[in-house]
Short mmCIF file of C-alpha atoms in Angstrom, two decimals:
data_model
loop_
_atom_site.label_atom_id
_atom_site.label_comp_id
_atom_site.label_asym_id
_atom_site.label_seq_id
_atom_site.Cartn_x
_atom_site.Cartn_y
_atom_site.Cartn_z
CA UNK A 177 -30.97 -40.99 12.86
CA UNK A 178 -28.51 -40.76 16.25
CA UNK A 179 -27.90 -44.25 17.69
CA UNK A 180 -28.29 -44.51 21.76
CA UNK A 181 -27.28 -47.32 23.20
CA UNK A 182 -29.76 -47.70 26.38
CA UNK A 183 -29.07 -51.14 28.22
CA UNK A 184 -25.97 -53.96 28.13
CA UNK A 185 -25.40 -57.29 29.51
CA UNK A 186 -23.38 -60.05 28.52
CA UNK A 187 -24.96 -63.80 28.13
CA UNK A 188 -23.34 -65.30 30.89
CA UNK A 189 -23.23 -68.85 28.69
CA UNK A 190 -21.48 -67.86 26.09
CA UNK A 191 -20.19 -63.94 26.45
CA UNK A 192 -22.07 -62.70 23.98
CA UNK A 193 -22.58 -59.04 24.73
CA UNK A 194 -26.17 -57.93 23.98
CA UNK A 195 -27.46 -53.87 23.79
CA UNK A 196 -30.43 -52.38 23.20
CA UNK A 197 -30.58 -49.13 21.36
CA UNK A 198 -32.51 -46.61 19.74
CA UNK A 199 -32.17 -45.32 16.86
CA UNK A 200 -34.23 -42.28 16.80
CA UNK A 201 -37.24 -43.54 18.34
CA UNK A 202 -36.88 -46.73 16.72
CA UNK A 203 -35.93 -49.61 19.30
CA UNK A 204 -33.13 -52.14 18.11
CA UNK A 205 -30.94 -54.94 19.73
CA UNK A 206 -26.97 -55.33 18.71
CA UNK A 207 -25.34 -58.85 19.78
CA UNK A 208 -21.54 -59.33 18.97
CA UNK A 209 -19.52 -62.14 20.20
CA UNK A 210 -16.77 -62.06 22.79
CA UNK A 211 -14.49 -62.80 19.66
CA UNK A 212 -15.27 -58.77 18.69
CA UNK A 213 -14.12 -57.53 22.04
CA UNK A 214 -10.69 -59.05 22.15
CA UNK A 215 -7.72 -56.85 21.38
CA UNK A 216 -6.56 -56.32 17.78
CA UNK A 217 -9.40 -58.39 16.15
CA UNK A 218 -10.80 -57.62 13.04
CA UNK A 219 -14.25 -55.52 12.29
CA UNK A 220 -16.85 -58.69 12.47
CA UNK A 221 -19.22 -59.32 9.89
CA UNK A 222 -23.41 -58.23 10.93
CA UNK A 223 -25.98 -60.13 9.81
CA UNK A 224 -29.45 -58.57 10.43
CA UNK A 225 -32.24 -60.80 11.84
CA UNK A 226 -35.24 -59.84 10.32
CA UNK A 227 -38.76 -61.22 12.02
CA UNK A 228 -42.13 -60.57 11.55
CA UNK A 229 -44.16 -57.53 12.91
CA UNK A 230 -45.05 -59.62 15.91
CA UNK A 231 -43.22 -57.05 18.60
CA UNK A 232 -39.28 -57.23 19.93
CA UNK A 233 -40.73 -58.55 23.19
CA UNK A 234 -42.75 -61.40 21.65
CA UNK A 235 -40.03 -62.54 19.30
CA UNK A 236 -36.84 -62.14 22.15
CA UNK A 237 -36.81 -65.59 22.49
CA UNK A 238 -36.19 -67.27 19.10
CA UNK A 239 -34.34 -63.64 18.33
CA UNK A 240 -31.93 -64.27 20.60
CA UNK A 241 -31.15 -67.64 19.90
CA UNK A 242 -30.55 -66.86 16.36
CA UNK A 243 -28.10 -64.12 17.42
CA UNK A 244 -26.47 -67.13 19.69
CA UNK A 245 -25.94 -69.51 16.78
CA UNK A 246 -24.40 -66.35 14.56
CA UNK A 247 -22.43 -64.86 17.29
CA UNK A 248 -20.72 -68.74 17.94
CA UNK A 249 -20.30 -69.09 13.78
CA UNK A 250 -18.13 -65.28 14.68
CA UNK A 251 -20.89 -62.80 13.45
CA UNK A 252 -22.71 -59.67 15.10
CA UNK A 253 -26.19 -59.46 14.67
CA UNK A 254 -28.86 -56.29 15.39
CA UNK A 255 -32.58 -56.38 14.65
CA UNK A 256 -35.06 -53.62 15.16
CA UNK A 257 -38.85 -53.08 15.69
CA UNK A 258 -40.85 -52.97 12.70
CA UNK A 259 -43.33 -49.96 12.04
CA UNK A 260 -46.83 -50.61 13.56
CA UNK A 261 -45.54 -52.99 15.84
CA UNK A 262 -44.27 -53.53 19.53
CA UNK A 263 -44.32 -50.31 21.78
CA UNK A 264 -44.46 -48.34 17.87
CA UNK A 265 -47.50 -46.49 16.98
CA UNK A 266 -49.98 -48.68 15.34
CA UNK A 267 -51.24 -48.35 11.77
CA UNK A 268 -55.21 -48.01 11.51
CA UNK A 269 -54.47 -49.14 7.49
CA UNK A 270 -52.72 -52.11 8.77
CA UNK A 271 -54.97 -53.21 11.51
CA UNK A 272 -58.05 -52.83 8.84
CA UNK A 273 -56.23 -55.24 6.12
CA UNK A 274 -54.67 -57.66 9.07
CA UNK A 275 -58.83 -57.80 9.81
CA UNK A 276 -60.02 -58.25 6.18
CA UNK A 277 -57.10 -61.09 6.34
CA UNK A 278 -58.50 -62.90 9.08
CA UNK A 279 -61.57 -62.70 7.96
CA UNK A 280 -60.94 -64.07 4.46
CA UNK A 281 -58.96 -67.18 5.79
CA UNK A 282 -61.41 -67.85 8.82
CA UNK A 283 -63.92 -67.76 5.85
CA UNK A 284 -62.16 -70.14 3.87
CA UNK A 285 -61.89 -67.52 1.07
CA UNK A 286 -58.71 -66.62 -1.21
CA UNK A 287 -57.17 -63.73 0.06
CA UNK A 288 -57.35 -61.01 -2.39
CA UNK A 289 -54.17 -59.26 -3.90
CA UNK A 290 -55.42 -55.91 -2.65
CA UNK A 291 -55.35 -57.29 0.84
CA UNK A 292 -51.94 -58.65 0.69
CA UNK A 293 -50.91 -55.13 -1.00
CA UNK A 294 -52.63 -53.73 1.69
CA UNK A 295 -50.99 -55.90 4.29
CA UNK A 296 -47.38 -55.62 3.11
CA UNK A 297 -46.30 -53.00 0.55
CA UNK A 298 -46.72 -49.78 3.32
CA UNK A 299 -45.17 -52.15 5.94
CA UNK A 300 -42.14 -52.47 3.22
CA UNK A 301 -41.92 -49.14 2.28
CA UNK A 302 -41.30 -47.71 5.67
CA UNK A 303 -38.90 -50.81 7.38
CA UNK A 304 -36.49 -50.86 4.64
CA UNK A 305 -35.21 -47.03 5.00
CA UNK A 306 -35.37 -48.21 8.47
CA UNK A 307 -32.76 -51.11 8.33
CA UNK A 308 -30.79 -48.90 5.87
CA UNK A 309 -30.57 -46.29 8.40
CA UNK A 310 -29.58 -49.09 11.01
CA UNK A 311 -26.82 -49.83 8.85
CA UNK A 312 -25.81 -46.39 8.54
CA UNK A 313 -25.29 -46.17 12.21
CA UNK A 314 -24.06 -49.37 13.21
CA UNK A 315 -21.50 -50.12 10.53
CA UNK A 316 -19.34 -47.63 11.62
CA UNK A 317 -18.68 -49.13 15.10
CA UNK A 318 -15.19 -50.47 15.28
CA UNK A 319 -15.73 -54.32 16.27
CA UNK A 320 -18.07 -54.15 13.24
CA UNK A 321 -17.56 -53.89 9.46
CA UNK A 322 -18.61 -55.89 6.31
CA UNK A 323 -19.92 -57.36 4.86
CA UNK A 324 -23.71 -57.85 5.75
CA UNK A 325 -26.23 -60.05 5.54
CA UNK A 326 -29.70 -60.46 6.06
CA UNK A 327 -31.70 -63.22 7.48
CA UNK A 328 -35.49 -64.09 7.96
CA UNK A 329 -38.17 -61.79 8.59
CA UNK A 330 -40.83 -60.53 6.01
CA UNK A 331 -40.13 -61.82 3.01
CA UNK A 332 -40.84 -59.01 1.04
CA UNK A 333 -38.86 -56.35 3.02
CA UNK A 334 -35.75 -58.77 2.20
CA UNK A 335 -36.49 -59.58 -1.61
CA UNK A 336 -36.74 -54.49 -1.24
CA UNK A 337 -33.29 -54.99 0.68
CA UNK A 338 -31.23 -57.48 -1.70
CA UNK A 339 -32.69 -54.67 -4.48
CA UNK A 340 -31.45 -51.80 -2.92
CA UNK A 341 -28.66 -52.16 -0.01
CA UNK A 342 -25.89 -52.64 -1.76
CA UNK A 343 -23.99 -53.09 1.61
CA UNK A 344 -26.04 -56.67 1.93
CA UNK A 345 -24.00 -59.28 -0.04
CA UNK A 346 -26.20 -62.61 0.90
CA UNK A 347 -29.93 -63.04 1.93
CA UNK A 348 -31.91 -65.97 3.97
CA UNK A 349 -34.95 -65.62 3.45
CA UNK A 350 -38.03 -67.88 4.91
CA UNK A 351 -40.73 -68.12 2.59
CA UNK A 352 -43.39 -68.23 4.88
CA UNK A 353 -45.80 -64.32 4.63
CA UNK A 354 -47.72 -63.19 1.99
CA UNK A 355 -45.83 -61.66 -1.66
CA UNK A 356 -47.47 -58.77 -3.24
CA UNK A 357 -47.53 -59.38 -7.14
CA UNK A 358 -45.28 -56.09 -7.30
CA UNK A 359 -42.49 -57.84 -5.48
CA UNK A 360 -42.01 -60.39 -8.55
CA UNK A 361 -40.70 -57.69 -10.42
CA UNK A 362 -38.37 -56.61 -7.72
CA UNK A 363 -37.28 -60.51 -7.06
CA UNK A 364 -36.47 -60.28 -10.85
CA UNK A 365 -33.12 -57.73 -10.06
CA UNK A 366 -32.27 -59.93 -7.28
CA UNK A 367 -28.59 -60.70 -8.09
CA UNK A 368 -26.90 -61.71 -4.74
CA UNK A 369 -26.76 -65.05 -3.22
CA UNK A 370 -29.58 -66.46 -1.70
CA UNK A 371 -30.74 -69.41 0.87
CA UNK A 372 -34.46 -69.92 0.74
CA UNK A 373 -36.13 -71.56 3.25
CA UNK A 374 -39.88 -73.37 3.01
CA UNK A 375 -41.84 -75.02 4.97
CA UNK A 376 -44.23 -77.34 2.73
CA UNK A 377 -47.12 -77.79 4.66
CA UNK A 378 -47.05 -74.42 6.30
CA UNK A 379 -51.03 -73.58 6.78
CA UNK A 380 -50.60 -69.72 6.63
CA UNK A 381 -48.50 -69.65 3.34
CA UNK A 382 -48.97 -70.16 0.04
CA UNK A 383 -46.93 -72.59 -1.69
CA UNK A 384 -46.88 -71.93 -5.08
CA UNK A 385 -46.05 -68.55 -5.32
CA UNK A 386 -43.50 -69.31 -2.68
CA UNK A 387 -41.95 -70.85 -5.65
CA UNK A 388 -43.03 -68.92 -8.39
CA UNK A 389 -41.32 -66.43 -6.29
CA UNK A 390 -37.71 -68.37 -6.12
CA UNK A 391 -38.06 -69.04 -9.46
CA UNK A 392 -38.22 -65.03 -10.38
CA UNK A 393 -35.29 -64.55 -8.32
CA UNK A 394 -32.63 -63.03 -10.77
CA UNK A 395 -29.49 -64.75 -8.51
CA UNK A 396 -27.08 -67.06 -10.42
CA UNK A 397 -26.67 -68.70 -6.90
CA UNK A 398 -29.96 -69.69 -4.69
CA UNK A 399 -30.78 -72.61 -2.83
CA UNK A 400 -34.41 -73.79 -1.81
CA UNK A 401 -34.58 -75.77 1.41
CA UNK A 402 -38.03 -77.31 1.66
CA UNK A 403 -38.96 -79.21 4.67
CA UNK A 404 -42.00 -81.07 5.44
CA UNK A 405 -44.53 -79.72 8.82
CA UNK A 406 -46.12 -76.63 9.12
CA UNK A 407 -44.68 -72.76 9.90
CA UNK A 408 -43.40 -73.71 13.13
CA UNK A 409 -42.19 -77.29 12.33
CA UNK A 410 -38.84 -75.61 11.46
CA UNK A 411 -35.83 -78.57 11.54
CA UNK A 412 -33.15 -77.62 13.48
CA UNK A 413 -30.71 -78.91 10.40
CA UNK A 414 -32.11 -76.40 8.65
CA UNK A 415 -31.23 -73.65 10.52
CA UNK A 416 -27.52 -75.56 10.18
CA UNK A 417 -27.76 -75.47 6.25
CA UNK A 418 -28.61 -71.50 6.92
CA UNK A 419 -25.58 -71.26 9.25
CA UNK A 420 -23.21 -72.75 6.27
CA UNK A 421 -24.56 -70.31 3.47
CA UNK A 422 -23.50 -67.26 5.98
CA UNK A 423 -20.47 -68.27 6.57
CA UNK A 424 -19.68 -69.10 2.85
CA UNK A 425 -20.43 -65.86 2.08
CA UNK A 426 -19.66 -63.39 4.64
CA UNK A 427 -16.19 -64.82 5.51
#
């Protein structure tokens, strides 16, 4: 898919240059630090910033703080929109098992696995050829280069990712949306390094296979961080102990 770059500006706080793109008709945003600018520096490492299917526009903010905190540890960092979300067209599938969600927790009731299937598997089947193809066009930039990682996001679209990308040497992930059973397989041929983060008390997660899912991961190397509060009582230390595993691995 051809990359367009369609807007620049640079973060007048700390020179980080941020640009939009497509890539097809799929939009993105690419932050590198003034560090990959400068004359005769090397290719910088990218680290994708995965979110949930909440829209670009609604998750700018904590986005772009993320890319901050990467960009001042010496890392790029691009995200795109997910299918069904933002100014993408919507899935009548999705919106149907995002309702039979809401009305199984609002009911009290367990959330079946056909919901969650229905919820996340299409959703992961589509966005990872999606960040591949991201990859595929942003790579070859020249302030950028390996090695990649990927942080946050869907849980599931990074346990597809660590399976398949080969180009993605270490994975954040934040245990905090709903696993398919199929993705404990998958988790199984998870070799790279991982940092897992989990909120304990978060109210829209479920705990157990949160760590019935670390446990499956096949990585010689992972790391739980469990915190206590809910899903948005995220520590700032954590995101600290999040900042140390990327640059272990990707410098």
């Amino acid at each position: 898919m051809p990359l367009h770059f369609t807007s620049e500006q640079r973060l007048d706080d700390d020179g980080v240059l941020e640009r939009a793109f497509t890539l097809g008709e799929i939009p993105g945003i690419l932050w590198t630090p003034a560090s990959a600018s400068a004359s005769g520096s090397e290719p910088t490492p990218l680290i994708l910033l995965g979110h949930p299917p909440l829209g670009l526009h609604a998750m700018y903010p904590r986005l772009v703080a993320r890319a901050r905190r990467a960009a001042a540890d010496g890392f790029a960092s691009a995200t795109i929109e997910l299918p069904g979300s933002g100014d993408r067209p919507h899935w009548a599938d999705a919106d149907r098992a995002r309702a039979d969600l809401r009305r199984a927790m609002e009911a009290g009731e367990p959330v079946s696995d056909e919901i969650i299937a229905a919820l996340v598997l299409p959703l992961v089947d589509q966005a990872v050829p999606e960040w591949q193809a991201a990859l595929d066009a942003l790579l070859p930039l020249p302030e950028l280069g390996g090695p990649v990682g990927y942080s946050g996001g869907v849980i599931s679209i990074g346990v597809r990712l660590a399976v398949v990308e080969p180009r993605i040497v270490a994975a954040g992930l934040f245990a905090g949306s709903f696993v398919p059973r199929v993705m404990f397989d998958e988790a199984r041929r998870v070799t790279i390094p991982l940092h897992v983060l989990l909120q304990w008390d978060d109210e829209g997660n479920d705990r157990q296979a949160a760590l019935a899912l670390f446990d499956a991961f096949g990585s010689q190397e992972k790391t739980l961080n469990a915190n206590m509060g809910g899903h948005t009582g995220v520590p700032p230390y954590a995101g600290d102990a999040m900042a140390d595993f990327f640059t272990r691995h990707l410098k």
